[in-house]
Amino acid sequence: MSAAELDRIEALLPNWLEEKRRKCQYGKVASYIPELSKSPAEALGIHITDAQGRSVAGGDSRLPFTLQSISKVFTLILALMDNGEEVVFDKVGMEPTGDNFNSMLKLELVQPGIPFNPLINAGAIAISSLIAGSSTTEKSARVLDFLRLLAGNPSLHYDMDIYRSESDTANLNRSMAYFLKDNGVLKGRVEDVLDVYFRHCSVQVTCADLAQMALVLAHDGNNPITGESLIPRRYVQIAKTFMVTCGMYNASGEFAIQVGLPAKSGVSGGILTMVPGKYGIGVVGPALGRKGNSIAGVALLEALSQELDWSLF
Ligand code: GLU
């Protein structure tokens, strides 16, 4: 069944890629991390992998880009595996915010002053401090190894230019982290926690890597190709639920209605999504729409989901 559907997607993709790519002109590449502004604004690529290891790819699917916020899904999972639910959700909430991904507003306004969810910056910084390890180097190495394992790609590495560019300019994330420290949310030195955070945001991937990581989430934490069990099912369930409620910034509701799949986007223009039980999907399109998601990438996913009836809802 899936092979025939993949053939259909392969036949549809070239036209859709061409049509949706035109939307890039209405978006903007992120520039608040200076190095990100060098990303190609016209690019659009996709890679879809199924449980038998078959895949379909198109457009600029080989373009390297950084994980950015997409990494937050996996640090959340690793922190859950390291600490369990009780410890993690003592430090981070479970609700969407309605504010920008880098907002500090509610940290002061809403008691007990813990971040609303693990996918906004404040929450992901708190999660970075929950990663086990005796040093910053060990914590970062554990995150990178976990990402390599899920992607089935031992050569995943940091884009050091993006890492330095973010670390040198992250005044807002820095102030947020110091605020969290004062609220008793962060363990350890603030700069060490931030270093773990900046590093996981700067891991370089392609759409194929995202698709493989997503395939594991689509199969309840198992790699369906090797049969390995990589993540406890409960933690995949938690991560996928956050992806539905908060994965696409303040467009998560609209994405749930138009596409209907768990997804997480990043400011680099990447989107990781999946058809549960079937496919892992990676998309890249650095030109972002008003709400911070890849403008052409979202349009492409809308077309695919509607044509193939993928919505879970
Ligand atoms: N590293 C980025 C930041 O902290 C990630 C933001 C994102 O992708 O949403 O600003």
PDB file of N, CA, C and O in Angstrom, residues 232-242:
ATOM      1  N   PRO A 232      11.219   5.110  24.864  1.00  0.00           N
ATOM      2  CA  PRO A 232       9.980   4.549  25.433  1.00  0.00           C
ATOM      3  C   PRO A 232       8.740   5.205  24.801  1.00  0.00           C
ATOM      4  O   PRO A 232       8.711   6.412  24.576  1.00  0.00           O
ATOM      5  N   ARG A 233       7.749   4.385  24.539  1.00  0.00           N
ATOM      6  CA  ARG A 233       6.545   4.836  23.840  1.00  0.00           C
ATOM      7  C   ARG A 233       5.891   6.052  24.508  1.00  0.00           C
ATOM      8  O   ARG A 233       5.436   6.981  23.852  1.00  0.00           O
ATOM      9  N   ARG A 234       5.825   6.025  25.838  1.00  0.00           N
ATOM     10  CA  ARG A 234       5.170   7.120  26.573  1.00  0.00           C
ATOM     11  C   ARG A 234       5.830   8.478  26.258  1.00  0.00           C
ATOM     12  O   ARG A 234       5.154   9.494  26.131  1.00  0.00           O
ATOM     13  N   TYR A 235       7.158   8.489  26.130  1.00  0.00           N
ATOM     14  CA  TYR A 235       7.858   9.745  25.893  1.00  0.00           C
ATOM     15  C   TYR A 235       7.644  10.228  24.447  1.00  0.00           C
ATOM     16  O   TYR A 235       7.614  11.428  24.185  1.00  0.00           O
ATOM     17  N   VAL A 236       7.489   9.274  23.550  1.00  0.00           N
ATOM     18  CA  VAL A 236       7.163   9.651  22.165  1.00  0.00           C
ATOM     19  C   VAL A 236       5.769  10.274  22.137  1.00  0.00           C
ATOM     20  O   VAL A 236       5.531  11.289  21.465  1.00  0.00           O
ATOM     21  N   GLN A 237       4.867   9.680  22.910  1.00  0.00           N
ATOM     22  CA  GLN A 237       3.490  10.201  22.990  1.00  0.00           C
ATOM     23  C   GLN A 237       3.500  11.639  23.522  1.00  0.00           C
ATOM     24  O   GLN A 237       2.826  12.525  22.975  1.00  0.00           O
ATOM     25  N   ILE A 238       4.278  11.887  24.568  1.00  0.00           N
ATOM     26  CA  ILE A 238       4.367  13.238  25.127  1.00  0.00           C
ATOM     27  C   ILE A 238       4.932  14.199  24.069  1.00  0.00           C
ATOM     28  O   ILE A 238       4.384  15.285  23.835  1.00  0.00           O
ATOM     29  N   ALA A 239       6.020  13.790  23.432  1.00  0.00           N
ATOM     30  CA  ALA A 239       6.665  14.668  22.441  1.00  0.00           C
ATOM     31  C   ALA A 239       5.715  14.973  21.285  1.00  0.00           C
ATOM     32  O   ALA A 239       5.583  16.125  20.844  1.00  0.00           O
ATOM     33  N   LYS A 240       5.017  13.967  20.785  1.00  0.00           N
ATOM     34  CA  LYS A 240       4.104  14.178  19.649  1.00  0.00           C
ATOM     35  C   LYS A 240       2.942  15.090  20.041  1.00  0.00           C
ATOM     36  O   LYS A 240       2.472  15.898  19.240  1.00  0.00           O
ATOM     37  N   THR A 241       2.491  14.961  21.284  1.00  0.00           N
ATOM     38  CA  THR A 241       1.392  15.824  21.726  1.00  0.00           C
ATOM     39  C   THR A 241       1.848  17.276  21.763  1.00  0.00           C
ATOM     40  O   THR A 241       1.133  18.174  21.297  1.00  0.00           O
ATOM     41  N   PHE A 242       3.055  17.532  22.294  1.00  0.00           N
ATOM     42  CA  PHE A 242       3.580  18.906  22.267  1.00  0.00           C
ATOM     43  C   PHE A 242       3.740  19.399  20.829  1.00  0.00           C
ATOM     44  O   PHE A 242       3.535  20.583  20.543  1.00  0.00           O
TER      45      PHE A 242
END
